[in-house]
Amino acid sequence: MTNKNSKLSIETRIAQALRYLDPKTGSIIPPIQTTATYARDADYKVRQPYWYRRDGNETTVHAEAMISNLEEAKETLLFSSGMSAATAVIDTLNPNAHVVIPRAMYHGVLNQFQAYERKNRLQISYYEAGNTEELARVIQNDTELVWAETPNNPDWAITDISKAADIAHAHGAKLLTDCTATPPCATKALDFGADISMHSATKYLNGHSDVTSGALSVRNQDEFWEAIALNRKLQGTVLQSFDAFLLIRGMRTLYLRYERSTQNANRIAHHFEQHPLVKKVLYPGLANHPGHAIQAAQTGRMFGGMMSIITTGTQQTAINVARYCNVFYPATSLGGVESLIEHRATVSGSDFPVNQNLLRLSIGIEDVGDLIDDLEQALERANT
Ligand SMILES: *Cc1c(COP(=O)(O)O)cnc(C)c1O
């Protein structure tokens, strides 16, 4: 749908929500379609393409078309959260399927895989995030799915998507990439050979921390994809109308927001790289990050706003830095216009492998001087 302006640049198309224009009224803003059901026509036939809310509606489909444009996908499905998108994929795997996933990753997805394994629904082998040699060692000929989060929480390890895709495909498996931290204005994972591109649209795609949503996009609409769509329909996890409307509005400024976050993050990473109260800055945009070269190619050097810092001192010092910030919000999530700081070990639980002094920063679009000053005073206060 709505590819008629595809000779215009993608920035133009997204800023104009794919040139939406209501022929009846001239409205340039897509409406919020709220109906739960659709009347049949005079011949008692279903009016295409909708017949009931769980299939999606005009508002949701418009948001999906925007993401398909960004991803150059054949089809995108939007869910009520990133987790419901991930769960639809996991739920669609065959009974007792073998999957290969990172040892550490976004904790909700990791917990969901492990919950399915405990119910004997699937078998998991693990690899170190970003380590495609280990991935190649643990994959099996009956592996159905390889999951890669890149950049990977919370130290932003980078996976070479083309390599991971080659390994998966050589074993007849599918590769799903969760590139939530680098939205499709920076990384189009399908270009690098991923079979399914997943994003928590809660994050950069919406960008305003007022919606939860998850997107799956593909270029090949095979049986597995059809089964995922059926799963969404029968579980009723389609993105709701008001949230789809907000997502459409948020995506119009995706390029601007992401560019500003990237600039701010670069400044902050360089400022704190040599700081006496910071042991390490983990940011793929820094030349010393192990994934820097691959990520430069996978994002066109638009490294995004996600980084972590390891503070000096004790775990309590790190927690206090998060507590003493006045501009950064001490909150979970990422990819919004406002900057967030989070002590990861507190949030992900005691059994999750994460450095006790790691603070995850989501850099927003505020004045970068204010952000640097805020971290400076919080580090200072936490160390006195
Ligand atoms: C937030 C997030 C998710 C889950 O998305 P929700 O919209 O919060 O359900 C999955 N993966 C990554 C990398 C995330 O950051």
PDB file of N, CA and C and ligand atoms in Angstrom, residues 81-84 106 109 149 153 178 180-181 198 200-203 212-214 334 360, ligand 1:
ATOM      1  N   SER A  81       2.694  -4.497  21.901  1.00  0.00           N
ATOM      2  CA  SER A  81       3.973  -4.222  22.568  1.00  0.00           C
ATOM      3  C   SER A  81       5.067  -4.981  21.827  1.00  0.00           C
ATOM      4  N   GLY A  82       6.312  -4.616  22.113  1.00  0.00           N
ATOM      5  CA  GLY A  82       7.428  -5.389  21.576  1.00  0.00           C
ATOM      6  C   GLY A  82       7.368  -6.823  22.081  1.00  0.00           C
ATOM      7  N   MET A  83       6.989  -6.983  23.339  1.00  0.00           N
ATOM      8  CA  MET A  83       6.910  -8.326  23.920  1.00  0.00           C
ATOM      9  C   MET A  83       5.830  -9.179  23.248  1.00  0.00           C
ATOM     10  N   SER A  84       4.686  -8.570  22.886  1.00  0.00           N
ATOM     11  CA  SER A  84       3.661  -9.398  22.228  1.00  0.00           C
ATOM     12  C   SER A  84       4.108  -9.767  20.812  1.00  0.00           C
ATOM     13  N   TYR A 106      17.807  -8.384  25.924  1.00  0.00           N
ATOM     14  CA  TYR A 106      16.648  -7.735  26.559  1.00  0.00           C
ATOM     15  C   TYR A 106      15.972  -8.765  27.471  1.00  0.00           C
ATOM     16  N   VAL A 109      12.496 -10.719  26.728  1.00  0.00           N
ATOM     17  CA  VAL A 109      12.527 -11.730  25.669  1.00  0.00           C
ATOM     18  C   VAL A 109      13.243 -12.985  26.169  1.00  0.00           C
ATOM     19  N   GLU A 149      19.963  -9.883  18.970  1.00  0.00           N
ATOM     20  CA  GLU A 149      19.648  -8.505  19.350  1.00  0.00           C
ATOM     21  C   GLU A 149      20.905  -7.698  19.067  1.00  0.00           C
ATOM     22  N   ASN A 153      21.548  -5.480  24.560  1.00  0.00           N
ATOM     23  CA  ASN A 153      21.492  -5.012  25.946  1.00  0.00           C
ATOM     24  C   ASN A 153      22.378  -5.841  26.855  1.00  0.00           C
ATOM     25  N   ASP A 178      16.477  -8.227  16.478  1.00  0.00           N
ATOM     26  CA  ASP A 178      15.842  -7.178  17.274  1.00  0.00           C
ATOM     27  C   ASP A 178      16.815  -5.996  17.282  1.00  0.00           C
ATOM     28  N   THR A 180      16.039  -2.826  17.970  1.00  0.00           N
ATOM     29  CA  THR A 180      15.291  -1.735  18.595  1.00  0.00           C
ATOM     30  C   THR A 180      16.147  -0.496  18.838  1.00  0.00           C
ATOM     31  N   ALA A 181      17.434  -0.696  19.220  1.00  0.00           N
ATOM     32  CA  ALA A 181      18.293   0.445  19.563  1.00  0.00           C
ATOM     33  C   ALA A 181      18.777   1.220  18.329  1.00  0.00           C
ATOM     34  N   MET A 198      12.582  -7.203  13.825  1.00  0.00           N
ATOM     35  CA  MET A 198      11.698  -6.840  14.925  1.00  0.00           C
ATOM     36  C   MET A 198      12.174  -5.540  15.563  1.00  0.00           C
ATOM     37  N   SER A 200      10.909  -2.946  18.989  1.00  0.00           N
ATOM     38  CA  SER A 200       9.954  -2.413  19.942  1.00  0.00           C
ATOM     39  C   SER A 200       9.689  -0.985  19.491  1.00  0.00           C
ATOM     40  N   ALA A 201       8.497  -0.763  18.917  1.00  0.00           N
ATOM     41  CA  ALA A 201       8.145   0.573  18.415  1.00  0.00           C
ATOM     42  C   ALA A 201       7.843   1.536  19.558  1.00  0.00           C
ATOM     43  N   THR A 202       7.795   0.983  20.774  1.00  0.00           N
ATOM     44  CA  THR A 202       7.713   1.792  21.996  1.00  0.00           C
ATOM     45  C   THR A 202       8.872   2.777  22.063  1.00  0.00           C
ATOM     46  N   LYS A 203       9.989   2.425  21.463  1.00  0.00           N
ATOM     47  CA  LYS A 203      11.242   3.135  21.646  1.00  0.00           C
ATOM     48  C   LYS A 203      11.395   4.197  20.551  1.00  0.00           C
ATOM     49  N   THR A 212       3.041   1.674  23.963  1.00  0.00           N
ATOM     50  CA  THR A 212       3.848   0.463  23.774  1.00  0.00           C
ATOM     51  C   THR A 212       3.396  -0.173  22.460  1.00  0.00           C
ATOM     52  N   SER A 213       4.375  -0.659  21.715  1.00  0.00           N
ATOM     53  CA  SER A 213       4.063  -1.262  20.418  1.00  0.00           C
ATOM     54  C   SER A 213       5.258  -2.070  19.925  1.00  0.00           C
ATOM     55  N   GLY A 214       4.991  -3.100  19.151  1.00  0.00           N
ATOM     56  CA  GLY A 214       6.062  -3.907  18.565  1.00  0.00           C
ATOM     57  C   GLY A 214       5.800  -4.138  17.090  1.00  0.00           C
ATOM     58  N   LEU A 334      13.722   3.339  26.597  1.00  0.00           N
ATOM     59  CA  LEU A 334      14.747   4.001  25.791  1.00  0.00           C
ATOM     60  C   LEU A 334      14.110   4.595  24.543  1.00  0.00           C
ATOM     61  N   ARG A 360      22.691   2.264  32.375  1.00  0.00           N
ATOM     62  CA  ARG A 360      22.301   2.383  30.971  1.00  0.00           C
ATOM     63  C   ARG A 360      21.720   3.769  30.744  1.00  0.00           C
TER      64      ARG A 360
HETATM   65  C1  LIG B   1      11.772  -2.584  25.003  1.00  0.00           C
HETATM   66  C2  LIG B   1      12.381  -3.694  24.257  1.00  0.00           C
HETATM   67  C3  LIG B   1      11.652  -4.857  23.959  1.00  0.00           C
HETATM   68  C4  LIG B   1      10.238  -5.058  24.443  1.00  0.00           C
HETATM   69  O1  LIG B   1       9.374  -4.089  23.925  1.00  0.00           O
HETATM   70  P1  LIG B   1       8.059  -3.555  24.722  1.00  0.00           P
HETATM   71  O2  LIG B   1       7.453  -2.640  23.724  1.00  0.00           O
HETATM   72  O3  LIG B   1       8.532  -2.892  25.966  1.00  0.00           O
HETATM   73  O4  LIG B   1       7.217  -4.742  25.020  1.00  0.00           O
HETATM   74  C5  LIG B   1      12.291  -5.847  23.229  1.00  0.00           C
HETATM   75  N1  LIG B   1      13.565  -5.721  22.825  1.00  0.00           N
HETATM   76  C6  LIG B   1      14.286  -4.623  23.093  1.00  0.00           C
HETATM   77  C7  LIG B   1      15.691  -4.536  22.627  1.00  0.00           C
HETATM   78  C8  LIG B   1      13.727  -3.577  23.835  1.00  0.00           C
HETATM   79  O5  LIG B   1      14.449  -2.490  24.114  1.00  0.00           O
END
